mmCIF file of C-alpha atoms in Angstrom:
data_model
loop_
_atom_site.group_PDB
_atom_site.id
_atom_site.type_symbol
_atom_site.label_atom_id
_atom_site.label_comp_id
_atom_site.label_asym_id
_atom_site.label_seq_id
_atom_site.Cartn_x
_atom_site.Cartn_y
_atom_site.Cartn_z
ATOM 1 C CA UNK Y 1468 99.475 104.490 76.692
ATOM 2 C CA UNK Y 1469 97.224 104.897 79.732
ATOM 3 C CA UNK Y 1470 98.016 103.440 83.152
ATOM 4 C CA UNK Y 1471 95.549 103.394 86.060
ATOM 5 C CA UNK Y 1472 96.906 103.978 89.561
ATOM 6 C CA UNK Y 1473 94.944 102.945 92.641
ATOM 7 C CA UNK Y 1474 95.277 105.149 95.683
ATOM 8 C CA UNK Y 1475 96.429 103.644 98.935
ATOM 9 C CA UNK Y 1476 96.223 104.926 102.495
ATOM 10 C CA UNK Y 1477 99.203 107.028 103.488
ATOM 11 C CA UNK Y 1478 101.434 105.198 105.966
ATOM 12 C CA UNK Y 1479 104.860 106.153 107.291
ATOM 13 C CA UNK Y 1480 106.331 102.867 106.049
ATOM 14 C CA UNK Y 1481 105.050 103.158 102.472
ATOM 15 C CA UNK Y 1482 105.998 106.841 102.243
ATOM 16 C CA UNK Y 1483 109.475 106.527 103.844
ATOM 17 C CA UNK Y 1484 111.454 106.430 100.548
ATOM 18 C CA UNK Y 1485 109.927 109.801 99.601
ATOM 19 C CA UNK Y 1486 109.608 111.703 102.853
ATOM 20 C CA UNK Y 1487 108.051 111.891 106.282
ATOM 21 C CA UNK Y 1488 104.477 111.445 107.461
ATOM 22 C CA UNK Y 1489 103.820 113.778 110.370
ATOM 23 C CA UNK Y 1490 101.118 112.798 112.852
ATOM 24 C CA UNK Y 1491 100.251 113.085 116.502
ATOM 25 C CA UNK Y 1492 99.633 109.339 116.897
ATOM 26 C CA UNK Y 1493 100.486 107.597 120.126
ATOM 27 C CA UNK Y 1494 101.766 109.254 123.279
ATOM 28 C CA UNK Y 1495 103.578 112.578 122.883
ATOM 29 C CA UNK Y 1496 107.362 112.740 123.125
ATOM 30 C CA UNK Y 1497 107.080 115.192 125.997
ATOM 31 C CA UNK Y 1498 104.529 117.192 127.907
ATOM 32 C CA UNK Y 1499 104.902 120.966 128.007
ATOM 33 C CA UNK Y 1500 102.921 123.950 129.285
ATOM 34 C CA UNK Y 1501 102.470 122.534 132.779
ATOM 35 C CA UNK Y 1502 101.422 119.164 131.339
ATOM 36 C CA UNK Y 1503 98.555 120.626 129.296
ATOM 37 C CA UNK Y 1504 100.146 120.140 125.867
ATOM 38 C CA UNK Y 1505 101.687 117.083 124.254
ATOM 39 C CA UNK Y 1506 104.658 117.789 121.995
ATOM 40 C CA UNK Y 1507 105.301 115.409 119.104
ATOM 41 C CA UNK Y 1508 108.884 116.475 118.557
ATOM 42 C CA UNK Y 1509 110.872 116.943 115.328
ATOM 43 C CA UNK Y 1510 108.606 114.950 113.000
ATOM 44 C CA UNK Y 1511 110.224 115.905 109.650
ATOM 45 C CA UNK Y 1512 113.708 115.967 108.158
ATOM 46 C CA UNK Y 1513 113.908 119.523 106.865
ATOM 47 C CA UNK Y 1514 116.869 119.787 104.487
ATOM 48 C CA UNK Y 1515 117.967 122.922 102.628
ATOM 49 C CA UNK Y 1516 121.180 123.256 100.634
ATOM 50 C CA UNK Y 1517 121.193 127.014 101.262
ATOM 51 C CA UNK Y 1518 118.720 129.809 101.856
ATOM 52 C CA UNK Y 1519 116.372 129.564 104.808
ATOM 53 C CA UNK Y 1520 113.224 127.776 105.913
ATOM 54 C CA UNK Y 1521 110.071 129.725 105.208
ATOM 55 C CA UNK Y 1522 106.413 129.167 106.010
ATOM 56 C CA UNK Y 1523 103.889 130.066 103.309
ATOM 57 C CA UNK Y 1524 100.140 129.542 103.001
ATOM 58 C CA UNK Y 1525 98.918 127.750 99.860
ATOM 59 C CA UNK Y 1526 95.273 127.761 98.740
ATOM 60 C CA UNK Y 1527 94.727 124.881 96.304
ATOM 61 C CA UNK Y 1528 91.631 124.211 94.262
ATOM 62 C CA UNK Y 1529 89.635 121.108 95.190
ATOM 63 C CA UNK Y 1530 90.156 118.143 92.860
ATOM 64 C CA UNK Y 1531 88.099 114.981 92.413
ATOM 65 C CA UNK Y 1532 89.026 111.423 91.517
ATOM 66 C CA UNK Y 1533 89.564 109.986 89.017
ATOM 67 C CA UNK Y 1534 92.311 112.475 88.168
ATOM 68 C CA UNK Y 1535 94.753 112.553 85.259
ATOM 69 C CA UNK Y 1536 98.410 112.843 86.297
ATOM 70 C CA UNK Y 1537 100.383 114.550 83.563
ATOM 71 C CA UNK Y 1538 103.285 116.107 85.450
ATOM 72 C CA UNK Y 1539 105.407 115.783 88.567
ATOM 73 C CA UNK Y 1540 107.950 118.166 90.011
ATOM 74 C CA UNK Y 1541 110.835 118.156 92.452
ATOM 75 C CA UNK Y 1542 112.871 120.626 94.455
ATOM 76 C CA UNK Y 1543 116.598 119.792 94.285
ATOM 77 C CA UNK Y 1544 117.621 122.430 96.828
ATOM 78 C CA UNK Y 1545 115.222 121.715 99.676
ATOM 79 C CA UNK Y 1546 112.583 119.597 101.327
ATOM 80 C CA UNK Y 1547 108.941 120.697 101.243
ATOM 81 C CA UNK Y 1548 106.340 120.068 103.963
ATOM 82 C CA UNK Y 1549 102.566 120.322 103.457
ATOM 83 C CA UNK Y 1550 100.527 120.810 106.622
ATOM 84 C CA UNK Y 1551 96.762 120.914 106.008
ATOM 85 C CA UNK Y 1552 94.837 123.617 107.833
ATOM 86 C CA UNK Y 1553 91.665 121.477 107.918
ATOM 87 C CA UNK Y 1554 90.851 117.848 108.748
ATOM 88 C CA UNK Y 1555 90.166 116.955 105.129
ATOM 89 C CA UNK Y 1556 92.093 114.337 103.145
ATOM 90 C CA UNK Y 1557 94.385 115.239 100.274
ATOM 91 C CA UNK Y 1558 96.058 113.304 97.482
ATOM 92 C CA UNK Y 1559 99.820 112.761 97.603
ATOM 93 C CA UNK Y 1560 101.601 111.537 94.467
ATOM 94 C CA UNK Y 1561 105.272 110.521 94.426
ATOM 95 C CA UNK Y 1562 107.585 108.805 91.969
ATOM 96 C CA UNK Y 1563 110.959 107.091 92.160
ATOM 97 C CA UNK Y 1564 113.935 108.672 90.405
ATOM 98 C CA UNK Y 1565 115.720 106.763 87.637
ATOM 99 C CA UNK Y 1566 118.765 108.772 86.515
ATOM 100 C CA UNK Y 1567 116.839 112.051 86.640
ATOM 101 C CA UNK Y 1568 113.545 110.701 85.295
ATOM 102 C CA UNK Y 1569 110.508 109.989 87.494
ATOM 103 C CA UNK Y 1570 109.245 106.403 87.272
ATOM 104 C CA UNK Y 1571 106.652 104.205 88.991
ATOM 105 C CA UNK Y 1572 104.308 106.897 90.356
ATOM 106 C CA UNK Y 1573 102.307 106.041 93.460
ATOM 107 C CA UNK Y 1574 99.236 107.752 94.887
ATOM 108 C CA UNK Y 1575 98.321 108.054 98.566
ATOM 109 C CA UNK Y 1576 95.284 109.458 100.341
ATOM 110 C CA UNK Y 1577 95.870 111.084 103.713
ATOM 111 C CA UNK Y 1578 93.613 110.771 106.705
ATOM 112 C CA UNK Y 1579 92.671 113.458 109.190
ATOM 113 C CA UNK Y 1580 95.663 114.584 111.233
ATOM 114 C CA UNK Y 1581 98.361 113.684 108.690
ATOM 115 C CA UNK Y 1582 100.834 116.092 107.129
ATOM 116 C CA UNK Y 1583 103.744 115.234 104.833
ATOM 117 C CA UNK Y 1584 107.282 116.352 104.131
ATOM 118 C CA UNK Y 1585 108.875 115.539 100.778
ATOM 119 C CA UNK Y 1586 112.596 114.889 101.030
ATOM 120 C CA UNK Y 1587 114.862 117.113 98.961
ATOM 121 C CA UNK Y 1588 114.843 116.014 95.309
ATOM 122 C CA UNK Y 1589 111.728 113.793 95.557
ATOM 123 C CA UNK Y 1590 109.501 113.712 92.476
ATOM 124 C CA UNK Y 1591 105.934 114.561 93.546
ATOM 125 C CA UNK Y 1592 102.597 115.705 92.237
ATOM 126 C CA UNK Y 1593 101.241 119.188 92.804
ATOM 127 C CA UNK Y 1594 99.135 120.156 95.811
ATOM 128 C CA UNK Y 1595 95.864 118.228 95.462
ATOM 129 C CA UNK Y 1596 93.199 118.921 98.095
ATOM 130 C CA UNK Y 1597 90.142 116.677 97.839
ATOM 131 C CA UNK Y 1598 87.887 119.058 99.789
ATOM 132 C CA UNK Y 1599 87.442 122.756 100.395
ATOM 133 C CA UNK Y 1600 88.981 124.979 101.672
ATOM 134 C CA UNK Y 1601 92.305 123.543 100.400
ATOM 135 C CA UNK Y 1602 94.452 125.612 102.781
ATOM 136 C CA UNK Y 1603 97.919 124.386 103.695
ATOM 137 C CA UNK Y 1604 100.873 125.748 105.618
ATOM 138 C CA UNK Y 1605 103.952 124.921 103.549
ATOM 139 C CA UNK Y 1606 107.463 124.847 104.968
ATOM 140 C CA UNK Y 1607 110.126 124.987 102.282
ATOM 141 C CA UNK Y 1608 113.333 126.633 101.122
ATOM 142 C CA UNK Y 1609 113.340 130.359 100.499
ATOM 143 C CA UNK Y 1610 116.399 131.512 98.574
ATOM 144 C CA UNK Y 1611 118.035 132.316 95.269
ATOM 145 C CA UNK Y 1612 118.433 129.810 92.451
ATOM 146 C CA UNK Y 1613 116.183 127.482 90.506
ATOM 147 C CA UNK Y 1614 114.610 125.051 92.959
ATOM 148 C CA UNK Y 1615 111.956 123.589 90.679
ATOM 149 C CA UNK Y 1616 112.218 120.871 88.036
ATOM 150 C CA UNK Y 1617 109.144 119.625 86.179
ATOM 151 C CA UNK Y 1618 108.677 116.400 84.234
ATOM 152 C CA UNK Y 1619 105.753 115.919 81.833
ATOM 153 C CA UNK Y 1620 104.863 112.262 81.296
ATOM 154 C CA UNK Y 1621 104.453 110.657 77.872
ATOM 155 C CA UNK Y 1622 102.302 108.034 79.572
ATOM 156 C CA UNK Y 1623 98.867 109.127 80.781
ATOM 157 C CA UNK Y 1624 98.294 108.105 84.394
ATOM 158 C CA UNK Y 1625 94.718 108.007 85.699
ATOM 159 C CA UNK Y 1626 94.481 108.061 89.485
ATOM 160 C CA UNK Y 1627 91.412 106.162 90.633
ATOM 161 C CA UNK Y 1628 89.935 106.447 94.109
#
């Protein structure tokens, strides 16, 4: 069976069941550095069962749409934030959890200035930049133990633009 998924723009409301959309929209929460810098404060719910927060740099290969979604993953021991290091859009795929099985995948396209944070245990697709250079700062749990579960779909999902 093949199912086609249409992408939708990433909004905080649509993404809320899966995580946080981090942006610098609207007025800043506070001004710092003698009023020369706006701080958009505490934009993601970082959540780690143990270990520590770490910042890594990921370099993902550019993908194009349509794209076949075969697998999603989740991290049961910690949230995971993806912060693009360019203004380019990227694809974000999430799925609801049904007793340990991902269901109803959804696909979002970011706009310039958006970053995302997956809540702990959220089923999601792999890093999918849609342009070069595909560089991201990633904030996630660093620690012992298996913090990765993968699910390979029987259904073939085609993500259309």
